[in-house]
mmCIF file of C-alpha atoms in Angstrom:
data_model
loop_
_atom_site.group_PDB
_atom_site.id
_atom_site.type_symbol
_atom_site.label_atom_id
_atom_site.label_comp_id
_atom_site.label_asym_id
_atom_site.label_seq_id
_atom_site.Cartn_x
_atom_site.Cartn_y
_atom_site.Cartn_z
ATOM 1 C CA UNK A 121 4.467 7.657 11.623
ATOM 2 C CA UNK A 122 1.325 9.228 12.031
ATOM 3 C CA UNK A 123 -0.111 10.242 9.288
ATOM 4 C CA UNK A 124 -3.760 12.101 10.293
ATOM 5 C CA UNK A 125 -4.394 15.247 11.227
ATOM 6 C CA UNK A 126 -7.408 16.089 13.080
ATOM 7 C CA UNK A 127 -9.488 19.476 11.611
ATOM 8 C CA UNK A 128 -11.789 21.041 13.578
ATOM 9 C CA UNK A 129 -12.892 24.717 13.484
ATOM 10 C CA UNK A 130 -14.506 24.699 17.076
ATOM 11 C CA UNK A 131 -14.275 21.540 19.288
ATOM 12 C CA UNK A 132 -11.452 19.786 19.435
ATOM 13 C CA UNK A 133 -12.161 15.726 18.581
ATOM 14 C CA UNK A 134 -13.230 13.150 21.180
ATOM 15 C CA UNK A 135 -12.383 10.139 19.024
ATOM 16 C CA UNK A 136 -8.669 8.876 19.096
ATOM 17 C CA UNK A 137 -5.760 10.264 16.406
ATOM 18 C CA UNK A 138 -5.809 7.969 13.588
ATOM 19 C CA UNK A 139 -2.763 5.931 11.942
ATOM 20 C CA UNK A 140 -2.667 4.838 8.610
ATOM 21 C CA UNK A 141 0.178 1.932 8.048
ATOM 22 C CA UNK A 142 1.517 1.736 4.041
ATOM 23 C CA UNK A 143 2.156 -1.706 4.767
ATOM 24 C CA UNK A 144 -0.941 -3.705 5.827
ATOM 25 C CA UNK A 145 0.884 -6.882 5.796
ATOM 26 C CA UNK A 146 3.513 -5.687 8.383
ATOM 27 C CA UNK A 147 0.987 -3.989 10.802
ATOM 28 C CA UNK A 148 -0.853 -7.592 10.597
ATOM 29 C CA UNK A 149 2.292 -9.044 11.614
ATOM 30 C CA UNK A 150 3.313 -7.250 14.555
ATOM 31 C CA UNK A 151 -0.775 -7.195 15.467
ATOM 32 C CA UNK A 152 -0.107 -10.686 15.326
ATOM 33 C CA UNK A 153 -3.632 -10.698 12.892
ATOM 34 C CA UNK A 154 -3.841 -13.926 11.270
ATOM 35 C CA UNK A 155 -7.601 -14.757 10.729
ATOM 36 C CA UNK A 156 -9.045 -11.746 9.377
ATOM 37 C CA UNK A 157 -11.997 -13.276 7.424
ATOM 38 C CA UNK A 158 -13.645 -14.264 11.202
ATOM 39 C CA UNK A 159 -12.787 -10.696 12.122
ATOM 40 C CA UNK A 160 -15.062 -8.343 10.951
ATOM 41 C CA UNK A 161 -13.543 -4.705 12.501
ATOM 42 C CA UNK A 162 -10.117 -5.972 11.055
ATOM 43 C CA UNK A 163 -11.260 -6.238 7.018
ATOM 44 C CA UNK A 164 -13.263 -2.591 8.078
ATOM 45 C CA UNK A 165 -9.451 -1.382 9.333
ATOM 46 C CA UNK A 166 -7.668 -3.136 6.431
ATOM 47 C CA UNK A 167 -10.129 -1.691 3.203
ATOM 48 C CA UNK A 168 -9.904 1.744 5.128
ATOM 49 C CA UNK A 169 -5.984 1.732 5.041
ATOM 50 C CA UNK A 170 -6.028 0.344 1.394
ATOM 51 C CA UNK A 171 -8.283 3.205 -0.010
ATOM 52 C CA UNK A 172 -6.652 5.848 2.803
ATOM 53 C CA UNK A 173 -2.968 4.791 0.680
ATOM 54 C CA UNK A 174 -5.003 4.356 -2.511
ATOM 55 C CA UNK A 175 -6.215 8.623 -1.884
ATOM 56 C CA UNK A 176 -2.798 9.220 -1.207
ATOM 57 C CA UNK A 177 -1.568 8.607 -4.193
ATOM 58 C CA UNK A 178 -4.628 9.844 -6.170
ATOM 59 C CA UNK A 179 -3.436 13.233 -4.862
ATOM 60 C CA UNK A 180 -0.121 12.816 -5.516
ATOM 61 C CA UNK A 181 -1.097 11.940 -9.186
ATOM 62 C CA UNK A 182 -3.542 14.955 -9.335
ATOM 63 C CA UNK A 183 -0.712 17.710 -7.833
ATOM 64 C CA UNK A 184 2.513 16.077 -7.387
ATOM 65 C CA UNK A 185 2.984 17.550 -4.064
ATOM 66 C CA UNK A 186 4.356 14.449 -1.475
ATOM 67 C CA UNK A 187 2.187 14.404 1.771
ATOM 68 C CA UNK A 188 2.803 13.326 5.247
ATOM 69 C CA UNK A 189 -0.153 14.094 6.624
ATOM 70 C CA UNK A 190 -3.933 12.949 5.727
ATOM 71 C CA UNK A 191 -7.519 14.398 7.058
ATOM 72 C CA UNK A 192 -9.963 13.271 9.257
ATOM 73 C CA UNK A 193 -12.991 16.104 9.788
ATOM 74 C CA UNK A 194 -14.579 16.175 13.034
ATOM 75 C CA UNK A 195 -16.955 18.796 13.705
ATOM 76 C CA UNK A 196 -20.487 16.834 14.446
ATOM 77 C CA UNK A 197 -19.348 14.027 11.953
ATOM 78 C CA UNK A 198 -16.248 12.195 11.332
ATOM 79 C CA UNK A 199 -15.230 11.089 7.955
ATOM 80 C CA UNK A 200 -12.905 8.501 7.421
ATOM 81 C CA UNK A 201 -10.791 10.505 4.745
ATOM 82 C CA UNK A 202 -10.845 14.209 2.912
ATOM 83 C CA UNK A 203 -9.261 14.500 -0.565
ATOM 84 C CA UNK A 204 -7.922 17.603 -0.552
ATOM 85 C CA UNK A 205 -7.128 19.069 -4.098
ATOM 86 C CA UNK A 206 -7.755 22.625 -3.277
ATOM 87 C CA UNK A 207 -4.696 23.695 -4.780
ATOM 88 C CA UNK A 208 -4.869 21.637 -7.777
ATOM 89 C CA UNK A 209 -8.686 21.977 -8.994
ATOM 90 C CA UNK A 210 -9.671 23.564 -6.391
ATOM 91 C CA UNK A 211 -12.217 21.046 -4.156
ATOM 92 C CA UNK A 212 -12.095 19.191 -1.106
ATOM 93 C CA UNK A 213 -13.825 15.983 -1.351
ATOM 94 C CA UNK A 214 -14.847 13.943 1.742
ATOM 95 C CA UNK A 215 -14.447 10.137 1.675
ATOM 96 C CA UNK A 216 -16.390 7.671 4.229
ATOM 97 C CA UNK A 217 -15.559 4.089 4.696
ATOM 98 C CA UNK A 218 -17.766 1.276 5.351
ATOM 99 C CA UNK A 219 -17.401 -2.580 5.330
ATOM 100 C CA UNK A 220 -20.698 -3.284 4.907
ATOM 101 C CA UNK A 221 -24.133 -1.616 3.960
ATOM 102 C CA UNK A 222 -24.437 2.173 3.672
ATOM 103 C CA UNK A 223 -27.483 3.736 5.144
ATOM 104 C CA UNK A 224 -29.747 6.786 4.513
ATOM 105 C CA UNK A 225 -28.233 7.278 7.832
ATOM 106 C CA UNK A 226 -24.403 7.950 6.458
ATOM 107 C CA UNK A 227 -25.626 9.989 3.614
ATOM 108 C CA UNK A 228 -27.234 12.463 6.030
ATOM 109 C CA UNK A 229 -23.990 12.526 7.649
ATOM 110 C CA UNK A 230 -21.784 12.734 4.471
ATOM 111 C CA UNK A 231 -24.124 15.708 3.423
ATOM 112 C CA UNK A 232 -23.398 18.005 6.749
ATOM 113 C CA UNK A 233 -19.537 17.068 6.297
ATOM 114 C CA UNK A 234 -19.998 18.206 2.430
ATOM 115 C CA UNK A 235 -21.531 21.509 3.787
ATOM 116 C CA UNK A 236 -19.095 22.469 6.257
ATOM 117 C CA UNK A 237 -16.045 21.660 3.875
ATOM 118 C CA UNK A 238 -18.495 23.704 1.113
ATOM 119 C CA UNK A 239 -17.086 20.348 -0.644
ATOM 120 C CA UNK A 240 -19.343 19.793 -4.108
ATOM 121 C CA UNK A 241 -19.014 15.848 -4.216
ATOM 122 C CA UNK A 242 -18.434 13.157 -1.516
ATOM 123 C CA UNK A 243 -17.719 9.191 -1.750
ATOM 124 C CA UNK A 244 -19.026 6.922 0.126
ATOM 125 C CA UNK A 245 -16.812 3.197 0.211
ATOM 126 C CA UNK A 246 -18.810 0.165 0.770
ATOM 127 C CA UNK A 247 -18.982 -3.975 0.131
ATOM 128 C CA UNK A 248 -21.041 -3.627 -2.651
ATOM 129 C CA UNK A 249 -23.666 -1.061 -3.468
ATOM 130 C CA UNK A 250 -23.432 1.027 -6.350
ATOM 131 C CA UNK A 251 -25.312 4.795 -7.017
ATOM 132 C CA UNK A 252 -25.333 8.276 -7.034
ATOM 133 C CA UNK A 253 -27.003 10.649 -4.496
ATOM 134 C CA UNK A 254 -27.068 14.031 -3.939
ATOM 135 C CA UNK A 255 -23.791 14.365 -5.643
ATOM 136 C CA UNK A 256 -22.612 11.639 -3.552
ATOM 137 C CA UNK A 257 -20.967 8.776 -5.538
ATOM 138 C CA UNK A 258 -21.553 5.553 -3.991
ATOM 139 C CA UNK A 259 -19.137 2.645 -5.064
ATOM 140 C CA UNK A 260 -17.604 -0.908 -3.722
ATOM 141 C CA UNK A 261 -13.906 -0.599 -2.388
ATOM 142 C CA UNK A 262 -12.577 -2.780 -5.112
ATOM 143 C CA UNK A 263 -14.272 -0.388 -8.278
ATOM 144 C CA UNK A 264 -12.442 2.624 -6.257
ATOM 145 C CA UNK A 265 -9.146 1.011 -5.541
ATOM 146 C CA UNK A 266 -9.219 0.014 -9.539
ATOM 147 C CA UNK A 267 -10.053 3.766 -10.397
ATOM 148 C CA UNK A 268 -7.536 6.068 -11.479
#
């Protein structure tokens, strides 16, 4: 089922559709993924899908409105995930994903996707850094998938 939705208010997205999976152990299965600790891009694809399913039920929580689809923005950045409770409290929050260190590099980038979605906060997932920057909240997967 897919379950992203590309927005774009000019230029349609070069990057492929994405696909979320509810169940990481099944997609693993019929990947035929058994060794993920040697496989770096696979724990990257697995903590994206956990706090991807983890969002969608944030939302749900928030407004009680059932989704199908989630958000990808792609303009000239792509972030991993967009929060959307506009209807609720009235913000859409952009969420990027990494597996390992975040950079001054993906703050610059989280900042131009927090502009164009005139978004007041962002997230940035990591391994293991912790801070707050430019109203950009900078946590380890596990502390987010333990939130709310």
């Amino acid at each position: 089922i897919p379950i992203s939705k590309q927005i774009s208010m000019t230029n349609p997205s070069t990057k492929a559709r994405k696909y979320y999976v509810t169940d990481t152990g099944l997609r693993n299965a019929i990947l035929g993924v058994d060794e993920i600790e040697t496989q770096s891009d696979e724990k990257g694809v697995l903590l994206e899908t956990a706090v991807f399913n983890h969002t969608f039920r944030l939302m749900f929580s928030i407004d009680h409105q059932i989704r199908y689809q989630g958000y990808y923005y792609s303009e000239e950045t792509e972030k991993d995930i967009i929060l959307d409770l506009s209807k609720s409290i009235g913000g859409v929050f952009p969420i990027e994903v990494k597996n390992g260190h975040c950079g001054d590099d993906d703050i610059k980038k989280l900042k131009v996707a927090m502009n164009r979605l005139d978004s007041p906060f962002g997230f940035i997932i990591c391994k293991e850094q912790v801070g707050l920057q430019d109203n950009i909240m900078i946590i380890p997967g596990w502390i987010f998938l333990l939130s709310c």
